[in-house]
């Protein structure tokens, strides 16, 4: 068998040992490593190391998924509603993680000054996850009526802000580390498989956690406190899994793609704004995130508040969507490797744009409860599997290896701020007396999603099937072969 060059990933390095970033946190300027001219070596990530890293990455993602499902989504929304939160607070709950994405370019700058992806993430994710321990005694105090529920709502939003500010520094670098460890030819297949495993995890864990919170003997508030402790422990276990992932010096990515053994000057390179293809992608992403976030945070609120559905049932609905997501991910992953990411984003994007309009037919009747709502969540989960997978893969395909962290950071920051604007605008509209309410937001979101797909038509992706060719395959038109008789 002929060994493919893709089995090994070669990056150029020097013989100097990496300096662990955590040893000199008190002065980040000291973490900049200057590589002196030395005999060059090649650090190869072998096939065995790649397999080991991908297994660790999968386990890490599973434990982290449970943690994030507890500190977000329907469980946290229901917790705040029980404390007396309204649409504005629920809007802030969704807006805060979007707004802090403005800090992603700073994260790309910091990781480019570090010498270890692994230790960089230890310094990011450990404090952000331990920060949620502060909420545990607050829950105990509010259940014993020592403090007001509104105070706990404010504390929860403050903790959410603090944790997301810290994590914002790690979001773009995390994609950069993943892009190095996952060979390009396997990204669709691997991320499809990994995300399907995450879907199975959420399918099982979220309904069980919702049932535990709903059925807890001492009330739902104390029940949430218990599952929060479990989530924090699992979040720390996911961090430990990263020690089985092959560490990479971020400095090497700059050296490997330059013509010299010296790394390029440190900093955020804004020359990427001259990349027309990237700008088209960012335009699509920004409009899409704005459109999606006009409605996305309010579907759970609509079920919990307007339709008065129990949290355990809402988590079951979400579990159905997660199950559909899991089933479809493998299909989308194979298709993205075969025809490309952009064509799938366009085709499935139309279905995702129509979905919010289908909520207009939802009511408090039994048909909605047993048929319409489960079907909506299945459709949403199945289609969003393609959107999430192909968006990340397309961004990896567009970004050059040397500047991946910076590309990811700029795209995340722009998408984050537009998403936050969408949430803020939607929260404001819900407070207006003459507004159409949540259903009006769903209609507005659907129309804006269709508009967002227009810039994506002009984005170029290497090795993807042209949209016209794909349409001819999906909708073949048989041309008439009848002869025209001339009298």
Coordinates of C-alpha atoms in Angstrom, one line a residue:
X1 CA 0.0 0.0 0.0
X2 CA 1.3 3.4 -0.9
X3 CA 1.3 5.7 2.1
X4 CA -0.4 9.0 1.4
X5 CA 1.2 12.3 2.4
X6 CA -2.1 13.2 4.1
X7 CA -1.4 10.5 6.8
X8 CA 1.1 12.8 8.3
X9 CA 0.9 16.5 9.0
X10 CA 4.3 18.2 8.9
X11 CA 5.0 21.5 10.5
X12 CA 8.4 23.1 10.7
X13 CA 9.8 23.8 14.1
X14 CA 13.0 24.6 15.9
X15 CA 14.9 22.5 18.3
X16 CA 14.0 24.8 21.2
X17 CA 11.5 23.3 23.7
X18 CA 8.2 25.0 24.0
X19 CA 7.6 27.2 27.0
X20 CA 4.3 26.4 28.9
X21 CA 2.2 29.4 28.8
X22 CA 0.7 28.8 32.3
X23 CA 4.1 29.3 34.0
X24 CA 4.2 33.0 33.2
X25 CA 0.6 34.1 33.2
X26 CA 1.5 37.1 35.4
X27 CA 3.2 38.7 32.3
X28 CA 1.8 37.8 29.0
X29 CA 4.5 39.7 27.2
X30 CA 7.0 37.1 28.3
X31 CA 5.1 34.4 26.5
X32 CA 6.2 35.5 23.1
X33 CA 8.8 33.0 21.9
X34 CA 11.6 34.1 19.7
X35 CA 12.9 31.2 17.7
X36 CA 16.6 31.7 16.9
X37 CA 18.1 30.2 13.8
X38 CA 18.7 26.6 14.6
X39 CA 18.8 23.3 12.6
X40 CA 15.2 22.7 11.4
X41 CA 13.3 19.7 12.5
X42 CA 9.9 18.4 11.3
X43 CA 7.2 17.6 13.9
X44 CA 5.0 15.0 12.3
X45 CA 1.5 14.2 13.6
X46 CA 1.4 10.5 12.7
X47 CA -1.7 8.5 11.8
X48 CA -1.7 6.9 15.2
X49 CA -1.5 10.3 17.0
X50 CA -4.3 11.6 14.8
X51 CA -6.5 8.7 15.7
X52 CA -5.7 9.1 19.4
X53 CA -6.4 12.9 19.2
X54 CA -9.7 12.5 17.4
X55 CA -10.9 9.9 20.0
X56 CA -9.9 12.3 22.8
X57 CA -11.6 15.2 21.0
X58 CA -14.8 13.2 20.7
X59 CA -14.8 12.3 24.4
X60 CA -14.0 15.9 25.3
X61 CA -16.9 17.1 23.3
X62 CA -19.4 14.7 24.8
X63 CA -18.6 15.8 28.4
X64 CA -18.6 19.4 27.4
X65 CA -21.9 19.1 25.6
X66 CA -23.7 18.0 28.8
X67 CA -22.1 20.9 30.7
X68 CA -23.2 23.5 28.1
X69 CA -26.7 22.0 27.9
X70 CA -27.1 22.7 31.6
X71 CA -25.8 26.3 31.6
X72 CA -27.8 27.2 28.5
X73 CA -30.8 26.2 26.5
X74 CA -34.2 25.2 27.9
X75 CA -32.8 24.3 31.3
X76 CA -31.3 27.7 32.1
X77 CA -34.3 29.5 30.5
X78 CA -36.7 27.6 32.7
X79 CA -34.5 28.3 35.8
X80 CA -34.7 32.1 35.1
X81 CA -38.4 32.0 34.3
X82 CA -39.0 30.2 37.7
X83 CA -37.1 33.2 39.3
X84 CA -39.4 35.7 37.6
X85 CA -37.4 36.6 34.5
X86 CA -39.2 38.0 31.4
X87 CA -38.5 38.2 27.7
X88 CA -35.8 40.9 28.2
X89 CA -33.8 38.7 30.5
X90 CA -34.3 35.6 28.2
X91 CA -33.1 37.8 25.4
X92 CA -30.0 38.8 27.3
X93 CA -29.4 35.1 28.1
X94 CA -29.0 34.5 24.3
X95 CA -27.3 37.9 23.5
X96 CA -24.4 37.7 25.9
X97 CA -22.6 34.8 24.3
X98 CA -23.0 36.6 21.0
X99 CA -21.8 40.0 22.1
X100 CA -18.6 38.7 23.7
X101 CA -17.6 37.2 20.3
X102 CA -16.1 40.7 19.7
X103 CA -13.2 39.5 21.9
X104 CA -12.4 36.6 19.5
X105 CA -9.7 38.6 17.6
X106 CA -7.9 39.2 20.9
X107 CA -8.0 35.5 21.5
X108 CA -6.4 34.9 18.2
X109 CA -3.7 37.4 19.1
X110 CA -3.0 35.8 22.5
X111 CA -2.8 32.2 21.1
X112 CA -0.3 33.4 18.5
X113 CA 1.9 34.6 21.3
X114 CA 1.6 31.2 23.2
X115 CA 3.6 28.1 22.6
X116 CA 1.0 25.4 23.4
X117 CA -2.6 25.0 22.4
X118 CA -3.2 22.6 25.3
X119 CA -2.0 24.9 28.1
X120 CA -3.7 27.9 26.5
X121 CA -7.1 26.2 26.8
X122 CA -6.4 25.0 30.4
X123 CA -6.0 28.7 31.3
X124 CA -9.2 29.6 29.4
X125 CA -11.7 26.8 30.1
X126 CA -10.9 25.8 33.7
X127 CA -11.7 29.3 35.2
X128 CA -14.7 29.8 33.1
X129 CA -16.3 26.5 34.2
X130 CA -15.4 26.8 37.8
X131 CA -17.0 30.3 37.9
X132 CA -20.4 28.6 37.8
X133 CA -19.8 27.3 41.4
X134 CA -20.8 30.8 42.6
X135 CA -24.4 30.1 41.6
X136 CA -24.7 27.1 43.9
X137 CA -24.9 29.0 47.3
X138 CA -27.2 31.6 45.6
X139 CA -29.7 28.9 44.7
X140 CA -29.6 27.6 48.3
X141 CA -30.3 31.1 49.6
X142 CA -33.2 31.8 47.2
X143 CA -34.9 28.5 48.0
X144 CA -34.7 29.4 51.7
X145 CA -36.1 32.9 50.9
X146 CA -33.0 34.7 52.1
X147 CA -32.6 36.6 48.8
X148 CA -35.0 37.6 46.1
X149 CA -35.3 35.7 42.9
X150 CA -34.5 38.8 40.8
X151 CA -31.2 39.1 42.5
X152 CA -30.3 35.5 41.4
X153 CA -31.4 36.3 37.9
X154 CA -29.0 39.3 37.8
X155 CA -26.2 37.1 39.4
X156 CA -26.8 34.4 36.8
X157 CA -26.6 36.8 33.9
X158 CA -23.4 38.3 35.4
X159 CA -21.9 34.8 35.7
X160 CA -22.9 34.1 32.1
X161 CA -21.2 37.3 31.0
X162 CA -18.0 36.6 33.0
X163 CA -17.7 33.0 31.8
X164 CA -18.4 33.9 28.2
X165 CA -15.9 36.8 28.2
X166 CA -13.2 34.3 29.3
X167 CA -14.3 31.6 26.8
X168 CA -14.4 34.1 24.0
X169 CA -10.6 34.1 24.0
X170 CA -10.6 30.4 23.3
X171 CA -13.3 30.0 20.6
X172 CA -11.3 30.8 17.5
X173 CA -8.1 29.1 18.7
X174 CA -10.1 26.0 19.5
X175 CA -11.2 25.8 15.8
X176 CA -7.6 26.4 14.9
X177 CA -6.4 23.4 17.0
X178 CA -9.2 21.2 15.6
X179 CA -8.3 22.2 12.0
X180 CA -4.7 21.0 12.6
X181 CA -5.7 17.7 14.1
X182 CA -8.4 16.7 11.7
X183 CA -7.1 16.0 8.1
X184 CA -8.9 18.1 5.5
X185 CA -10.1 15.1 3.5
X186 CA -11.8 13.6 6.7
X187 CA -13.4 16.8 8.1
X188 CA -16.9 16.2 6.7
X189 CA -16.9 12.5 7.8
X190 CA -15.3 13.1 11.2
X191 CA -17.3 16.1 12.3
X192 CA -20.4 14.5 11.0
X193 CA -19.7 11.4 13.2
X194 CA -18.6 13.4 16.2
X195 CA -21.6 15.7 16.0
X196 CA -23.9 12.6 15.7
X197 CA -22.4 11.3 18.9
X198 CA -23.0 14.7 20.5
X199 CA -26.6 14.5 19.3
X200 CA -27.0 11.1 20.9
X201 CA -25.6 12.5 24.1
X202 CA -28.0 15.4 24.1
X203 CA -30.9 13.1 23.1
X204 CA -30.3 11.0 26.2
X205 CA -29.0 13.5 28.7
X206 CA -31.2 16.6 28.2
X207 CA -34.6 15.0 28.7
X208 CA -33.3 13.1 31.7
X209 CA -31.9 16.3 33.2
X210 CA -35.2 18.1 32.5
X211 CA -37.1 15.3 34.1
X212 CA -34.8 15.4 37.1
X213 CA -35.3 19.2 37.5
X214 CA -39.1 18.9 37.1
X215 CA -39.4 15.9 39.5
X216 CA -37.0 17.0 42.2
X217 CA -38.7 16.7 45.6
X218 CA -37.6 20.1 46.9
X219 CA -38.6 22.1 43.8
X220 CA -37.2 22.9 40.4
X221 CA -34.8 25.5 41.6
X222 CA -33.0 23.1 43.9
X223 CA -33.2 20.5 41.2
X224 CA -31.4 22.8 38.8
X225 CA -28.7 23.4 41.4
X226 CA -28.1 19.7 41.7
X227 CA -27.7 19.1 37.9
X228 CA -25.5 22.3 37.8
X229 CA -23.0 20.6 40.1
X230 CA -23.1 17.5 37.9
X231 CA -22.5 19.7 34.9
X232 CA -19.5 21.5 36.4
X233 CA -17.9 18.1 37.2
X234 CA -18.4 16.9 33.6
X235 CA -17.0 20.2 32.3
X236 CA -13.8 19.7 34.2
X237 CA -13.6 16.0 33.0
X238 CA -13.8 17.3 29.4
X239 CA -10.9 19.6 30.1
X240 CA -8.8 16.6 31.3
X241 CA -9.6 14.8 28.0
X242 CA -7.6 17.4 26.2
X243 CA -4.4 16.0 27.6
X244 CA -4.8 13.0 25.3
X245 CA -4.9 15.3 22.3
X246 CA -1.6 16.0 20.5
X247 CA -0.4 19.4 21.5
X248 CA 0.7 21.8 18.8
X249 CA 2.8 24.9 19.1
X250 CA 0.8 27.8 17.5
X251 CA 4.1 29.3 16.4
X252 CA 4.7 26.4 14.1
X253 CA 1.6 27.2 12.0
X254 CA 3.2 30.5 11.1
X255 CA 6.6 29.0 10.3
X256 CA 5.1 26.1 8.3
X257 CA 3.4 28.5 5.9
X258 CA 6.2 31.0 5.5
X259 CA 9.4 30.9 3.5
X260 CA 11.6 31.3 6.6
X261 CA 12.4 29.5 9.8
X262 CA 11.5 32.6 11.7
X263 CA 7.9 33.2 12.8
X264 CA 6.2 36.3 11.4
X265 CA 5.6 39.4 13.6
X266 CA 3.1 38.8 16.3
X267 CA -0.3 40.4 16.1
X268 CA -3.7 40.4 14.4
X269 CA -3.2 40.6 10.6
X270 CA -6.1 42.6 9.1
X271 CA -4.9 42.0 5.6
X272 CA -7.6 39.3 5.4
X273 CA -10.1 42.1 4.7
X274 CA -8.5 42.2 1.2
X275 CA -9.7 38.6 0.7
X276 CA -12.9 39.2 -1.4
X277 CA -14.1 35.6 -1.0
X278 CA -13.8 35.8 2.8
X279 CA -15.7 39.1 2.9
X280 CA -18.5 37.5 0.9
X281 CA -18.7 34.7 3.4
X282 CA -18.6 37.1 6.4
X283 CA -21.4 39.1 4.8
X284 CA -23.5 35.9 4.5
X285 CA -22.6 34.8 8.0
X286 CA -23.4 38.2 9.6
X287 CA -26.9 38.5 7.9
X288 CA -27.6 34.9 8.7
X289 CA -26.7 35.2 12.4
X290 CA -28.8 38.4 12.7
X291 CA -31.8 36.7 11.0
X292 CA -31.5 33.5 13.1
X293 CA -31.2 35.3 16.4
X294 CA -34.3 37.4 15.8
X295 CA -36.2 34.2 16.7
X296 CA -33.9 31.5 18.0
X297 CA -33.9 32.4 21.7
X298 CA -37.7 32.7 21.9
X299 CA -38.9 29.3 20.7
X300 CA -38.4 27.7 24.2
X301 CA -39.9 30.8 25.7
X302 CA -42.9 30.5 23.5
X303 CA -43.5 26.9 24.6
X304 CA -42.8 27.5 28.3
X305 CA -44.6 30.8 28.7
X306 CA -47.2 31.2 25.9
X307 CA -48.2 27.6 25.6
X308 CA -47.5 26.7 29.2
X309 CA -45.7 23.4 28.4
X310 CA -43.8 21.8 31.3
X311 CA -40.0 21.9 31.1
X312 CA -39.8 18.1 31.0
X313 CA -41.9 18.0 27.8
X314 CA -39.9 20.9 26.3
X315 CA -36.7 19.0 26.8
X316 CA -38.2 15.9 25.2
X317 CA -39.1 18.0 22.1
X318 CA -35.5 19.3 22.1
X319 CA -34.3 15.7 22.4
X320 CA -36.3 14.8 19.3
X321 CA -34.6 17.6 17.4
X322 CA -31.2 16.4 18.7
X323 CA -32.0 12.8 17.6
X324 CA -32.9 14.0 14.1
X325 CA -29.7 16.1 14.1
X326 CA -27.7 13.0 15.1
X327 CA -29.2 10.8 12.4
X328 CA -28.8 13.3 9.6
X329 CA -25.2 14.4 10.5
X330 CA -23.6 11.3 8.9
X331 CA -25.5 11.9 5.7
X332 CA -24.7 15.6 5.6
X333 CA -21.0 14.8 6.4
X334 CA -20.7 12.4 3.4
X335 CA -22.5 14.8 1.1
X336 CA -20.3 17.7 2.1
X337 CA -17.2 15.7 1.3
X338 CA -18.7 14.7 -2.1
X339 CA -20.4 17.9 -3.4
X340 CA -19.0 20.6 -1.1
X341 CA -20.3 22.7 1.8
X342 CA -21.6 25.7 -0.1
X343 CA -24.2 23.9 -2.2
X344 CA -25.5 22.2 0.9
X345 CA -25.7 25.4 2.8
X346 CA -27.8 27.0 0.0
X347 CA -30.2 24.1 -0.5
X348 CA -30.8 23.3 3.2
X349 CA -30.7 27.0 4.0
X350 CA -34.0 27.4 2.2
X351 CA -35.6 24.8 4.4
X352 CA -34.2 26.4 7.5
X353 CA -35.6 29.8 6.4
X354 CA -39.1 28.4 6.0
X355 CA -39.1 26.6 9.4
X356 CA -39.9 29.7 11.6
X357 CA -43.0 30.3 9.5
X358 CA -44.3 26.9 10.4
X359 CA -44.7 28.0 14.0
X360 CA -47.7 30.0 13.0
X361 CA -49.7 26.8 13.0
X362 CA -48.7 25.9 16.5
X363 CA -51.4 26.3 19.3
X364 CA -52.4 24.8 22.6
X365 CA -54.5 22.0 21.1
X366 CA -53.7 18.3 21.2
X367 CA -52.6 18.1 17.5
X368 CA -49.9 20.7 18.1
X369 CA -48.9 19.0 21.4
X370 CA -48.5 15.5 19.9
X371 CA -47.8 16.0 16.2
X372 CA -47.0 19.6 15.1
X373 CA -44.4 20.5 17.8
X374 CA -42.5 17.1 17.6
X375 CA -42.5 17.3 13.8
X376 CA -41.1 20.9 13.9
X377 CA -38.3 19.9 16.2
X378 CA -37.4 16.9 14.0
X379 CA -37.3 19.1 10.9
X380 CA -35.3 21.8 12.7
X381 CA -32.8 19.3 14.1
X382 CA -32.3 17.5 10.8
X383 CA -31.7 20.7 8.8
X384 CA -29.6 22.5 11.3
X385 CA -27.2 19.5 11.3
X386 CA -26.2 20.5 7.8
X387 CA -26.0 24.2 8.6
X388 CA -23.7 23.8 11.6
X389 CA -21.5 21.2 10.0
X390 CA -21.1 22.9 6.6
X391 CA -20.6 26.4 8.0
X392 CA -17.6 25.4 10.1
X393 CA -16.2 23.2 7.3
X394 CA -16.6 26.0 4.7
X395 CA -14.8 28.5 7.0
X396 CA -11.9 26.0 7.4
X397 CA -11.8 25.6 3.6
X398 CA -11.7 29.3 3.0
X399 CA -9.2 30.3 5.7
X400 CA -5.4 29.7 4.9
X401 CA -3.7 27.5 7.5
X402 CA -1.3 30.2 8.5
X403 CA -4.1 32.7 9.4
X404 CA -6.8 30.3 10.5
X405 CA -7.2 31.5 14.1
X406 CA -7.4 35.1 12.9
X407 CA -9.9 34.3 10.2
X408 CA -12.1 32.4 12.6
X409 CA -11.8 35.2 15.2
X410 CA -12.8 37.9 12.8
X411 CA -15.7 35.9 11.4
X412 CA -16.9 35.0 14.9
X413 CA -16.7 38.5 16.1
X414 CA -18.7 40.0 13.2
X415 CA -21.2 37.2 13.4
X416 CA -21.4 37.5 17.2
X417 CA -22.2 41.2 17.2
X418 CA -24.8 40.9 14.4
X419 CA -26.4 38.0 16.3
X420 CA -26.5 40.1 19.5
X421 CA -28.1 43.0 17.6
X422 CA -30.7 40.6 16.3
X423 CA -31.5 39.3 19.8
X424 CA -31.5 42.9 21.3
X425 CA -33.8 44.1 18.5
X426 CA -36.2 41.2 19.0
X427 CA -36.2 41.7 22.8
X428 CA -37.1 45.3 22.3
X429 CA -39.9 44.5 19.8
X430 CA -41.5 42.1 22.3
X431 CA -42.0 45.0 24.7
X432 CA -43.9 47.2 22.3
X433 CA -47.6 47.2 22.8
X434 CA -48.5 47.2 19.1
X435 CA -46.0 44.6 18.1
X436 CA -47.1 41.2 16.8
X437 CA -45.4 39.3 19.7
X438 CA -43.2 36.2 19.3
X439 CA -45.1 35.0 16.2
X440 CA -44.2 38.3 14.5
X441 CA -40.6 37.7 15.2
X442 CA -40.8 34.2 13.7
X443 CA -42.1 35.6 10.4
X444 CA -39.5 38.4 10.4
X445 CA -36.7 35.8 11.0
X446 CA -37.9 33.6 8.2
X447 CA -37.9 36.4 5.6
X448 CA -34.4 37.7 6.7
X449 CA -33.0 34.2 6.5
X450 CA -33.9 34.0 2.8
X451 CA -32.2 37.4 2.2
X452 CA -29.0 36.1 3.9
X453 CA -28.6 33.3 1.4
X454 CA -28.0 35.8 -1.5
X455 CA -24.3 36.6 -0.6
X456 CA -23.6 32.9 -0.2
X457 CA -24.3 32.3 -3.9
X458 CA -21.2 34.3 -4.7
X459 CA -18.8 32.6 -2.3
X460 CA -16.2 30.3 -3.9
X461 CA -15.2 27.0 -2.5
X462 CA -12.5 24.8 -3.9
X463 CA -13.5 21.3 -5.0
X464 CA -17.2 22.0 -4.5
X465 CA -19.8 21.1 -7.1
X466 CA -21.2 24.1 -9.0
X467 CA -24.7 25.0 -8.0
X468 CA -26.0 24.8 -11.5
X469 CA -24.6 21.3 -12.0
X470 CA -26.2 20.2 -8.7
X471 CA -29.6 21.6 -9.7
X472 CA -29.4 19.7 -13.0
X473 CA -28.7 16.5 -11.0
X474 CA -31.5 17.1 -8.5
X475 CA -34.1 18.4 -11.0
X476 CA -33.3 16.9 -14.4
X477 CA -35.2 18.5 -17.3
X478 CA -35.9 16.2 -20.2
X479 CA -35.5 18.2 -23.4
X480 CA -38.0 17.5 -26.2
X481 CA -36.6 15.5 -29.1
X482 CA -39.7 15.9 -31.3
X483 CA -38.9 17.0 -34.8
X484 CA -40.7 20.1 -36.1
X485 CA -42.3 19.3 -39.3
X486 CA -42.1 21.9 -41.9
X487 CA -44.9 21.8 -44.4

